[in-house]
């Protein structure tokens, strides 16, 4: 037992050994001084004893007074304690400190730092975006993280209350809950971390901004349905769905989507090759944004077509999760044997989005024929988005599209890891304009702040115009909102940059763009769980304004006008 305790003490490397060494040295020196006082004489007293103990080379001081053996013993004891044990202890302490730092076991006191919980793919983008920020970055993860002058690594679990306490979370300026890649229960662990952080940050002396990254569509559904108002102080939370965020990076404020102006008899047709979370998020993001003047002028709806095997299962999943959206939408399903099922919209045909589900392998003749036929129809302004189970499948699909596909302005592909192959493909000049989105691409909003800022501007305009007790600041108005209201404001803001390009806002009559905003709102509300009804009942997700623009009361039409008339302020 004693041996095990001693070995543990020596191996701990946290400085305790130094304390014990000083205690032992003090006991040895004290014993020697007592001996000198009791047995010494005028020629050899406590001064000579201390001199030998501090410098073993003085051991001959005891020779002339008959204490040479005592002097020699003291010299050897000093060499053992100071020259041997002290040096080895210092080396052991330093080595163990280094090991503890690399393994993330040491903790420090931080103020106004940036805390990142997790080491997923977004971590490097976050760190790169903060390269000119003077604040320290603390990264806590069970997986090793490369440290540098700015990044401090803590080994810990984000859903552990004790580990979170050790990060000084209540003293942080910003917290990013990103989690680990491909971990089981990712969103559940992140939600547990959020609840623990709310408790920990209750003692904060300043507001702490928190960005929660989720990656399951069902988790996002819950937040989209979540009507409880947020908190206006302490832990200020914004929720980001990873796949929706990547789709927004592709489509919001970029030149990827078609620009169809008034007078142009064109249809935006987006073909999504693949299924899964990335495909679903890309489709819904496009549905929020793509509302063109050609709908009211020529009856042209934006078409979103999915092409992949297992399409019936994917279609049924979408309908089950967003029943009111697809009940009120026109959609078609083409089975593997080329039979077509057509669904006509319920409650009147008031949406300007149409859906197509093509149950065929991306490499099949049926899939290629569908894509070629869409491209051959000159009314279509086509964009293609390619998704898949992994980067290899995505790359193969995008490089094996029909040759006519490479003549369209852009083909987007969702990549997780590397763009090396696509860079080589660009050099061949055979594959048109390939645009990468997803974790493998660079993002100019890696800190999620621009995304929130656009939504905040929309929300503040609405707050100032219609709130019973208008907020004093943009942030106050934002963080008192429910997550569902935040999503709604972000979706509104996302559509504004393309809308400015498609509509002539210099005309006195802005009714066409007001109608487009209402059609955008219809799709967003249906995606976020609302159903049409004679009377609005938000507690049961029923909204009386899910009707054509002309059927709205003037007061409700004014709300669309309020936002559109502030479009330059939103997009500045």
Coordinates of C-alpha atoms in Angstrom, one line a residue:
X1 CA 0.0 0.0 0.0
X2 CA 2.7 2.5 0.9
X3 CA 4.7 1.6 -2.2
X4 CA 1.7 2.1 -4.4
X5 CA 1.0 5.5 -2.8
X6 CA 4.6 6.6 -3.3
X7 CA 4.6 5.5 -7.0
X8 CA 1.3 7.4 -7.6
X9 CA 2.8 10.5 -5.9
X10 CA 6.0 10.4 -8.1
X11 CA 4.0 9.7 -11.3
X12 CA 1.4 12.4 -10.7
X13 CA 3.6 15.2 -12.1
X14 CA 1.4 18.0 -10.7
X15 CA 3.9 19.6 -8.3
X16 CA 2.9 17.6 -5.2
X17 CA 6.3 15.8 -5.3
X18 CA 8.0 19.1 -4.9
X19 CA 6.1 19.8 -1.7
X20 CA 7.0 16.4 -0.3
X21 CA 10.6 16.9 -1.3
X22 CA 10.7 20.2 0.6
X23 CA 9.1 18.6 3.6
X24 CA 11.6 15.8 3.6
X25 CA 14.5 18.2 3.1
X26 CA 13.1 20.4 6.0
X27 CA 12.9 17.3 8.3
X28 CA 16.5 16.3 7.3
X29 CA 17.8 19.8 7.8
X30 CA 16.0 20.2 11.1
X31 CA 17.4 16.9 12.4
X32 CA 20.9 17.9 11.4
X33 CA 20.6 21.3 13.1
X34 CA 19.3 19.7 16.3
X35 CA 22.3 17.3 16.2
X36 CA 24.7 20.3 15.6
X37 CA 23.1 22.1 18.5
X38 CA 23.3 19.1 20.9
X39 CA 26.5 17.5 19.8
X40 CA 28.4 20.3 18.1
X41 CA 30.9 22.7 19.6
X42 CA 32.2 26.2 18.9
X43 CA 34.1 25.0 15.9
X44 CA 31.2 23.1 14.3
X45 CA 27.7 24.5 14.9
X46 CA 24.5 25.1 13.0
X47 CA 26.2 27.5 10.6
X48 CA 28.6 24.9 9.4
X49 CA 25.8 22.3 9.2
X50 CA 23.7 24.6 7.0
X51 CA 26.7 25.4 4.8
X52 CA 27.4 21.7 4.1
X53 CA 23.7 21.0 3.5
X54 CA 23.4 23.8 1.0
X55 CA 26.8 23.1 -0.6
X56 CA 28.1 19.5 -0.3
X57 CA 31.6 20.8 -1.3
X58 CA 31.9 22.2 2.3
X59 CA 31.8 18.7 4.0
X60 CA 35.5 19.1 5.1
X61 CA 34.3 21.9 7.5
X62 CA 33.7 19.1 10.1
X63 CA 37.1 17.5 9.7
X64 CA 39.0 19.7 12.1
X65 CA 36.3 19.5 14.8
X66 CA 36.0 15.7 14.8
X67 CA 32.7 15.7 12.9
X68 CA 34.0 14.6 9.5
X69 CA 31.7 11.6 9.3
X70 CA 28.7 13.8 10.1
X71 CA 29.8 16.3 7.5
X72 CA 30.2 13.6 5.0
X73 CA 26.7 12.2 5.8
X74 CA 25.2 15.6 5.4
X75 CA 26.9 16.2 2.1
X76 CA 25.7 12.8 0.7
X77 CA 22.2 13.5 2.0
X78 CA 22.3 16.9 0.3
X79 CA 23.5 15.4 -3.0
X80 CA 20.7 12.8 -2.8
X81 CA 17.9 15.3 -2.0
X82 CA 18.9 18.3 -4.2
X83 CA 21.1 17.0 -7.0
X84 CA 19.3 13.7 -7.6
X85 CA 15.7 13.9 -6.4
X86 CA 15.2 17.6 -7.1
X87 CA 16.4 17.5 -10.7
X88 CA 14.5 14.3 -11.5
X89 CA 11.4 15.7 -9.8
X90 CA 11.5 18.9 -11.8
X91 CA 11.9 16.9 -15.0
X92 CA 9.1 14.6 -14.1
X93 CA 6.8 17.6 -13.2
X94 CA 7.6 19.4 -16.5
X95 CA 7.1 16.3 -18.6
X96 CA 3.8 15.4 -16.9
X97 CA 2.6 19.0 -17.3
X98 CA 3.4 18.8 -21.0
X99 CA 1.6 15.5 -21.3
X100 CA -1.4 16.9 -19.3
X101 CA -1.6 19.9 -21.7
X102 CA -1.5 17.7 -24.8
X103 CA -4.1 15.3 -23.3
X104 CA -6.3 18.2 -22.3
X105 CA -6.3 17.5 -18.6
X106 CA -5.1 20.8 -17.3
X107 CA -7.6 23.6 -16.6
X108 CA -7.0 27.4 -16.5
X109 CA -9.0 30.5 -15.4
X110 CA -10.4 32.3 -18.4
X111 CA -12.4 35.5 -18.9
X112 CA -14.1 36.6 -22.1
X113 CA -12.9 33.6 -24.0
X114 CA -14.6 31.7 -26.9
X115 CA -15.7 28.2 -25.9
X116 CA -16.2 25.5 -28.6
X117 CA -17.8 22.3 -27.4
X118 CA -16.7 19.6 -29.9
X119 CA -14.1 19.0 -32.6
X120 CA -16.2 18.4 -35.7
X121 CA -15.4 19.6 -39.2
X122 CA -16.7 23.1 -38.4
X123 CA -14.0 23.6 -35.7
X124 CA -11.2 24.5 -38.2
X125 CA -13.5 27.0 -39.9
X126 CA -14.4 28.6 -36.6
X127 CA -10.7 28.9 -35.6
X128 CA -9.7 30.3 -39.0
X129 CA -12.4 32.9 -38.7
X130 CA -11.1 34.0 -35.3
X131 CA -7.4 34.3 -36.4
X132 CA -7.5 38.1 -35.9
X133 CA -9.5 37.9 -32.7
X134 CA -7.4 38.6 -29.5
X135 CA -9.6 36.3 -27.3
X136 CA -8.5 32.8 -26.3
X137 CA -10.3 29.8 -27.8
X138 CA -11.0 26.9 -25.5
X139 CA -12.0 23.6 -27.3
X140 CA -13.5 20.8 -25.2
X141 CA -13.8 17.4 -26.8
X142 CA -13.1 13.8 -26.0
X143 CA -11.0 13.7 -29.1
X144 CA -7.4 15.2 -29.3
X145 CA -7.2 18.7 -30.8
X146 CA -4.2 20.5 -32.1
X147 CA -3.3 23.4 -29.8
X148 CA -1.5 26.6 -30.6
X149 CA -1.1 30.1 -29.1
X150 CA -4.8 30.8 -29.3
X151 CA -6.4 27.3 -28.9
X152 CA -6.4 25.6 -25.5
X153 CA -7.6 22.0 -25.5
X154 CA -9.7 20.5 -22.7
X155 CA -10.4 16.8 -22.7
X156 CA -14.1 16.5 -21.6
X157 CA -17.6 15.7 -22.6
X158 CA -20.1 18.5 -23.5
X159 CA -22.9 16.7 -21.8
X160 CA -21.0 16.4 -18.5
X161 CA -22.0 19.1 -15.9
X162 CA -18.6 18.8 -14.2
X163 CA -16.7 19.2 -17.4
X164 CA -18.7 22.2 -18.5
X165 CA -18.1 23.9 -15.1
X166 CA -14.4 23.5 -15.7
X167 CA -14.5 25.5 -18.9
X168 CA -15.6 28.8 -17.1
X169 CA -18.6 28.9 -19.5
X170 CA -20.3 31.6 -17.5
X171 CA -17.2 33.9 -18.2
X172 CA -17.2 33.2 -21.9
X173 CA -18.2 35.7 -24.6
X174 CA -19.4 33.1 -27.1
X175 CA -20.1 29.4 -26.9
X176 CA -20.3 27.1 -30.0
X177 CA -21.9 23.7 -29.4
X178 CA -20.8 21.8 -32.5
X179 CA -20.3 18.2 -31.2
X180 CA -18.3 15.5 -32.9
X181 CA -18.6 14.1 -36.4
X182 CA -20.6 10.9 -36.9
X183 CA -21.3 10.4 -33.2
X184 CA -24.3 8.5 -32.0
X185 CA -26.9 10.8 -30.4
X186 CA -25.3 14.0 -31.6
X187 CA -28.3 16.2 -31.2
X188 CA -29.4 14.7 -27.9
X189 CA -25.9 15.3 -26.3
X190 CA -25.9 18.9 -27.6
X191 CA -29.3 19.6 -26.2
X192 CA -28.2 18.2 -22.9
X193 CA -25.2 20.5 -23.0
X194 CA -27.5 23.4 -23.7
X195 CA -29.7 22.7 -20.7
X196 CA -26.6 22.4 -18.5
X197 CA -25.2 25.6 -19.8
X198 CA -28.4 27.5 -19.1
X199 CA -28.0 26.5 -15.4
X200 CA -24.3 27.3 -15.3
X201 CA -24.7 30.7 -17.0
X202 CA -27.4 31.7 -14.6
X203 CA -24.6 33.2 -12.6
X204 CA -23.0 35.0 -15.5
X205 CA -22.3 38.7 -15.1
X206 CA -22.7 39.4 -18.8
X207 CA -24.6 38.1 -21.8
X208 CA -23.1 34.9 -23.3
X209 CA -23.9 34.2 -27.0
X210 CA -24.5 30.5 -27.7
X211 CA -24.7 28.9 -31.1
X212 CA -26.2 25.4 -31.1
X213 CA -25.4 23.3 -34.1
X214 CA -27.8 20.4 -34.9
X215 CA -27.8 17.9 -37.8
X216 CA -31.0 15.9 -37.6
X217 CA -34.1 17.1 -39.5
X218 CA -36.4 15.8 -36.8
X219 CA -34.6 18.0 -34.2
X220 CA -35.1 21.0 -36.4
X221 CA -38.8 20.2 -36.7
X222 CA -39.1 20.3 -33.0
X223 CA -37.4 23.8 -32.9
X224 CA -39.6 25.0 -35.8
X225 CA -42.6 24.0 -33.7
X226 CA -41.2 25.4 -30.5
X227 CA -43.3 28.5 -29.5
X228 CA -41.9 29.3 -26.1
X229 CA -40.3 32.7 -25.9
X230 CA -36.6 33.0 -25.5
X231 CA -34.6 34.7 -22.8
X232 CA -33.5 38.2 -23.2
X233 CA -30.3 38.0 -21.1
X234 CA -27.5 35.7 -20.0
X235 CA -27.4 32.7 -22.3
X236 CA -28.5 34.0 -25.7
X237 CA -29.1 31.0 -28.0
X238 CA -29.3 30.6 -31.8
X239 CA -30.0 27.2 -33.3
X240 CA -28.5 26.2 -36.6
X241 CA -29.2 23.1 -38.6
X242 CA -25.9 22.1 -40.3
X243 CA -27.4 20.9 -43.6
X244 CA -29.7 23.9 -43.9
X245 CA -26.7 26.2 -43.1
X246 CA -24.8 24.6 -46.0
X247 CA -27.7 25.0 -48.3
X248 CA -28.0 28.7 -47.4
X249 CA -24.3 29.2 -48.0
X250 CA -25.0 27.9 -51.5
X251 CA -28.1 29.9 -52.3
X252 CA -28.3 33.0 -50.2
X253 CA -26.6 36.1 -51.6
X254 CA -24.8 34.1 -54.3
X255 CA -25.2 33.7 -58.1
X256 CA -26.3 30.0 -57.9
X257 CA -30.0 30.4 -58.3
X258 CA -31.6 31.6 -61.5
X259 CA -32.6 35.3 -61.8
X260 CA -35.9 35.5 -63.6
X261 CA -37.1 39.0 -64.0
X262 CA -40.6 40.4 -64.7
X263 CA -41.6 39.7 -68.3
X264 CA -39.5 36.6 -68.7
X265 CA -41.5 33.4 -69.3
X266 CA -39.2 31.1 -67.4
X267 CA -39.4 28.4 -64.8
X268 CA -36.8 27.8 -62.2
X269 CA -36.3 24.0 -62.2
X270 CA -34.0 22.6 -59.5
X271 CA -33.0 19.0 -60.0
X272 CA -31.7 17.3 -56.9
X273 CA -29.8 14.0 -57.6
X274 CA -29.9 12.1 -54.3
X275 CA -31.9 11.9 -51.1
X276 CA -31.1 12.3 -47.4
X277 CA -30.6 15.3 -45.1
X278 CA -28.5 17.4 -47.5
X279 CA -31.0 16.9 -50.4
X280 CA -34.0 17.7 -48.1
X281 CA -32.4 20.9 -46.7
X282 CA -31.4 22.1 -50.2
X283 CA -35.0 21.6 -51.4
X284 CA -36.6 23.4 -48.5
X285 CA -34.1 26.3 -48.7
X286 CA -34.9 26.7 -52.4
X287 CA -38.6 26.5 -51.6
X288 CA -38.2 29.4 -49.1
X289 CA -36.3 31.6 -51.7
X290 CA -37.5 30.8 -55.2
X291 CA -40.6 32.9 -55.7
X292 CA -40.5 34.6 -59.1
X293 CA -42.7 37.2 -61.0
X294 CA -43.2 34.5 -63.8
X295 CA -45.8 32.8 -61.5
X296 CA -48.3 35.7 -61.5
X297 CA -47.4 36.7 -65.1
X298 CA -47.3 33.3 -66.8
X299 CA -48.4 30.7 -64.2
X300 CA -44.8 29.3 -64.0
X301 CA -44.1 27.5 -60.7
X302 CA -40.7 26.7 -59.4
X303 CA -40.1 23.0 -59.8
X304 CA -38.0 20.9 -57.4
X305 CA -37.3 17.4 -58.6
X306 CA -35.6 14.6 -56.7
X307 CA -33.9 11.8 -58.6
X308 CA -32.7 8.6 -56.8
X309 CA -33.7 5.1 -55.9
X310 CA -35.9 4.5 -52.9
X311 CA -37.8 7.6 -53.8
X312 CA -41.2 6.4 -52.6
X313 CA -39.8 6.0 -49.1
X314 CA -38.2 9.4 -49.2
X315 CA -41.4 11.0 -50.6
X316 CA -43.5 9.4 -47.8
X317 CA -41.0 10.6 -45.2
X318 CA -41.3 14.2 -46.5
X319 CA -45.0 14.0 -46.6
X320 CA -45.2 12.6 -43.1
X321 CA -43.0 15.3 -41.7
X322 CA -44.6 18.2 -43.6
X323 CA -48.1 17.0 -44.3
X324 CA -49.8 20.4 -44.9
X325 CA -47.1 21.5 -47.3
X326 CA -47.5 18.5 -49.6
X327 CA -51.3 18.4 -49.2
X328 CA -51.4 22.0 -50.6
X329 CA -48.7 21.3 -53.2
X330 CA -48.9 19.8 -56.7
X331 CA -46.5 16.9 -56.9
X332 CA -45.8 13.9 -59.1
X333 CA -44.2 10.6 -58.5
X334 CA -42.7 8.4 -61.2
X335 CA -42.2 4.8 -60.1
X336 CA -39.3 2.5 -61.2
X337 CA -41.6 1.1 -63.9
X338 CA -42.2 4.6 -65.2
X339 CA -45.8 4.9 -64.0
X340 CA -46.7 8.4 -62.9
X341 CA -48.8 9.4 -59.8
X342 CA -50.1 12.9 -59.8
X343 CA -51.3 14.8 -56.7
X344 CA -53.4 17.9 -57.1
X345 CA -53.3 20.6 -54.4
X346 CA -55.9 20.7 -51.7
X347 CA -57.6 24.0 -50.7
X348 CA -57.1 25.5 -54.1
X349 CA -53.8 25.8 -56.0
X350 CA -52.2 28.8 -54.2
X351 CA -48.6 27.7 -53.9
X352 CA -46.0 28.5 -56.5
X353 CA -43.8 25.4 -55.8
X354 CA -44.2 22.0 -57.5
X355 CA -42.5 18.8 -56.5
X356 CA -41.4 15.8 -58.6
X357 CA -40.1 12.5 -57.3
X358 CA -38.3 10.3 -59.8
X359 CA -37.6 6.8 -58.5
X360 CA -34.6 5.8 -60.6
X361 CA -30.9 5.3 -60.0
X362 CA -28.9 8.4 -60.9
X363 CA -26.9 6.4 -63.5
X364 CA -30.0 4.8 -65.1
X365 CA -31.4 5.6 -68.5
X366 CA -34.7 6.7 -66.9
X367 CA -32.9 9.3 -64.7
X368 CA -30.8 10.6 -67.6
X369 CA -33.8 10.8 -69.8
X370 CA -35.7 12.9 -67.2
X371 CA -32.7 15.3 -66.8
X372 CA -32.3 15.6 -70.6
X373 CA -36.0 16.3 -71.1
X374 CA -36.0 19.0 -68.4
X375 CA -32.9 20.6 -70.0
X376 CA -34.4 20.4 -73.5
X377 CA -37.5 22.4 -72.5
X378 CA -36.3 26.0 -73.1
X379 CA -38.8 27.4 -70.6
X380 CA -36.7 25.8 -67.8
X381 CA -33.8 27.7 -66.2
X382 CA -32.2 24.6 -64.6
X383 CA -29.8 24.1 -61.7
X384 CA -28.6 20.7 -60.5
X385 CA -27.7 19.7 -57.0
X386 CA -25.9 16.4 -56.4
X387 CA -26.0 14.6 -53.0
X388 CA -25.1 11.1 -51.9
X389 CA -24.1 8.7 -49.2
X390 CA -20.4 9.7 -49.3
X391 CA -18.0 11.9 -51.3
X392 CA -17.1 9.0 -53.7
X393 CA -20.7 8.5 -54.7
X394 CA -21.3 12.3 -55.1
X395 CA -18.2 12.7 -57.3
X396 CA -19.2 9.7 -59.5
X397 CA -22.7 11.1 -59.9
X398 CA -21.7 14.6 -60.8
X399 CA -19.1 13.4 -63.3
X400 CA -21.5 11.0 -65.0
X401 CA -24.4 13.4 -65.7
X402 CA -25.7 13.7 -69.2
X403 CA -23.4 15.8 -71.3
X404 CA -26.1 18.5 -71.8
X405 CA -26.1 19.1 -68.0
X406 CA -22.6 20.7 -68.1
X407 CA -23.9 23.6 -70.2
X408 CA -26.1 25.0 -67.4
X409 CA -24.7 27.9 -65.4
X410 CA -24.0 25.8 -62.2
X411 CA -24.0 22.3 -60.8
X412 CA -23.6 22.1 -57.0
X413 CA -22.4 19.0 -55.2
X414 CA -22.4 18.3 -51.5
X415 CA -19.0 17.1 -50.2
X416 CA -17.9 16.2 -46.7
X417 CA -14.1 15.9 -47.0
X418 CA -12.1 17.0 -50.0
X419 CA -12.4 18.9 -53.2
X420 CA -9.2 17.6 -54.8
X421 CA -11.0 15.5 -57.4
X422 CA -13.4 18.3 -58.3
X423 CA -10.4 20.7 -58.7
X424 CA -8.9 18.2 -61.2
X425 CA -12.2 17.9 -63.0
X426 CA -12.3 21.7 -63.4
X427 CA -9.0 21.6 -65.1
X428 CA -10.3 19.2 -67.8
X429 CA -12.9 21.8 -68.9
X430 CA -15.4 19.0 -69.5
X431 CA -17.8 19.4 -66.6
X432 CA -18.9 23.0 -66.6
X433 CA -19.2 25.1 -63.5
X434 CA -19.1 22.7 -60.5
X435 CA -19.8 24.4 -57.2
X436 CA -19.0 22.7 -53.9
X437 CA -21.1 23.2 -50.8
X438 CA -21.0 21.4 -47.4
X439 CA -18.2 20.8 -44.9
X440 CA -15.5 20.6 -47.6
X441 CA -16.2 24.1 -48.9
X442 CA -15.1 27.4 -47.5
X443 CA -17.7 29.4 -45.7
X444 CA -17.7 33.2 -45.1
X445 CA -20.1 32.9 -42.2
X446 CA -18.4 30.2 -40.2
X447 CA -19.3 31.9 -36.9
X448 CA -23.1 31.9 -37.9
X449 CA -23.3 35.6 -37.1
X450 CA -24.3 37.0 -40.5
X451 CA -27.1 34.4 -40.7
X452 CA -28.5 35.6 -37.4
X453 CA -27.9 39.2 -38.3
X454 CA -30.1 39.0 -41.4
X455 CA -32.9 37.4 -39.4
X456 CA -32.5 40.0 -36.6
X457 CA -33.1 42.9 -39.1
X458 CA -36.3 41.3 -40.3
X459 CA -37.5 40.6 -36.7
X460 CA -36.7 44.2 -35.5
X461 CA -38.6 45.8 -38.4
X462 CA -41.6 43.6 -37.5
X463 CA -41.1 44.3 -33.8
X464 CA -41.1 48.1 -34.2
X465 CA -44.1 48.0 -36.4
X466 CA -46.4 45.6 -34.6
X467 CA -45.1 44.7 -31.1
X468 CA -47.3 46.0 -28.2
X469 CA -44.1 46.8 -26.3
X470 CA -41.4 47.5 -29.0
X471 CA -37.8 46.5 -28.0
X472 CA -35.1 49.1 -27.6
X473 CA -32.4 47.2 -29.5
X474 CA -32.2 44.6 -32.3
X475 CA -30.7 42.1 -30.0
X476 CA -33.4 42.6 -27.3
X477 CA -36.1 42.0 -29.9
X478 CA -34.3 38.9 -31.2
X479 CA -33.5 37.0 -28.1
X480 CA -37.0 37.3 -26.6
X481 CA -38.4 35.5 -29.6
X482 CA -39.1 31.8 -29.8
X483 CA -36.9 29.6 -32.0
X484 CA -39.8 29.2 -34.5
X485 CA -40.1 33.0 -34.9
X486 CA -36.3 33.2 -35.4
X487 CA -36.4 30.6 -38.1
X488 CA -39.3 32.5 -39.8
X489 CA -37.4 35.8 -39.8
X490 CA -34.3 34.1 -41.2
X491 CA -36.3 32.5 -44.0
X492 CA -37.8 35.9 -44.8
X493 CA -34.3 37.5 -44.9
X494 CA -32.8 34.7 -47.0
X495 CA -35.3 35.4 -49.9
X496 CA -34.6 39.2 -50.0
X497 CA -31.3 39.2 -52.0
X498 CA -32.7 37.2 -54.9
X499 CA -36.0 39.2 -54.8
X500 CA -34.1 42.4 -55.3
X501 CA -32.6 41.0 -58.5
X502 CA -35.9 39.7 -59.9
X503 CA -38.3 42.5 -59.2
X504 CA -38.1 46.1 -60.2
X505 CA -38.5 47.9 -56.9
X506 CA -38.2 51.3 -58.5
X507 CA -41.8 51.1 -59.8
X508 CA -44.4 52.8 -57.7
X509 CA -46.6 49.7 -57.8
X510 CA -44.9 47.0 -55.7
X511 CA -47.9 44.7 -55.4
X512 CA -46.2 41.9 -57.4
X513 CA -43.3 41.7 -54.9
X514 CA -45.7 41.9 -51.9
X515 CA -47.5 38.9 -53.4
X516 CA -44.2 37.1 -53.8
X517 CA -43.4 37.7 -50.1
X518 CA -46.8 36.3 -49.1
X519 CA -46.2 33.2 -51.3
X520 CA -42.8 32.8 -49.5
X521 CA -44.6 33.1 -46.2
X522 CA -47.1 30.5 -47.1
X523 CA -44.4 27.9 -47.9
X524 CA -42.5 28.8 -44.7
X525 CA -45.5 28.5 -42.5
X526 CA -46.5 25.2 -44.0
X527 CA -42.9 23.9 -43.6
X528 CA -43.0 25.0 -40.0
X529 CA -46.2 23.0 -39.2
X530 CA -49.1 25.3 -39.8
X531 CA -52.3 24.2 -41.5
X532 CA -55.0 26.4 -43.1
X533 CA -58.2 27.1 -41.1
X534 CA -61.1 29.5 -40.8
X535 CA -59.6 31.0 -37.6
X536 CA -56.0 31.4 -36.4
X537 CA -55.2 29.2 -33.5
X538 CA -51.4 29.2 -33.1
X539 CA -51.5 26.8 -30.1
X540 CA -52.9 24.2 -32.5
X541 CA -50.8 25.4 -35.5
X542 CA -53.8 26.7 -37.6
X543 CA -53.5 29.9 -39.5
X544 CA -56.4 31.7 -41.2
X545 CA -53.9 33.7 -43.5
X546 CA -52.9 30.6 -45.5
X547 CA -54.9 31.9 -48.4
X548 CA -54.1 33.8 -51.6
X549 CA -52.8 37.3 -51.2
X550 CA -56.1 38.8 -52.5
X551 CA -58.0 37.0 -49.8
X552 CA -56.0 38.6 -47.0
X553 CA -57.4 41.4 -44.9
X554 CA -55.8 44.7 -45.7
X555 CA -54.1 44.7 -42.3
X556 CA -52.3 41.5 -43.2
X557 CA -51.4 42.6 -46.6
X558 CA -49.7 45.6 -44.9
X559 CA -47.4 43.3 -43.1
X560 CA -45.9 42.0 -46.4
X561 CA -45.6 45.7 -47.5
X562 CA -43.8 46.6 -44.3
X563 CA -41.1 44.1 -44.8
X564 CA -40.6 44.6 -48.6
X565 CA -40.4 48.4 -48.3
X566 CA -37.5 47.8 -45.9
X567 CA -35.7 45.4 -48.2
X568 CA -32.6 47.6 -48.7
X569 CA -32.3 47.9 -44.9
X570 CA -32.4 44.1 -44.6
X571 CA -29.9 43.4 -47.3
X572 CA -27.4 46.2 -46.6

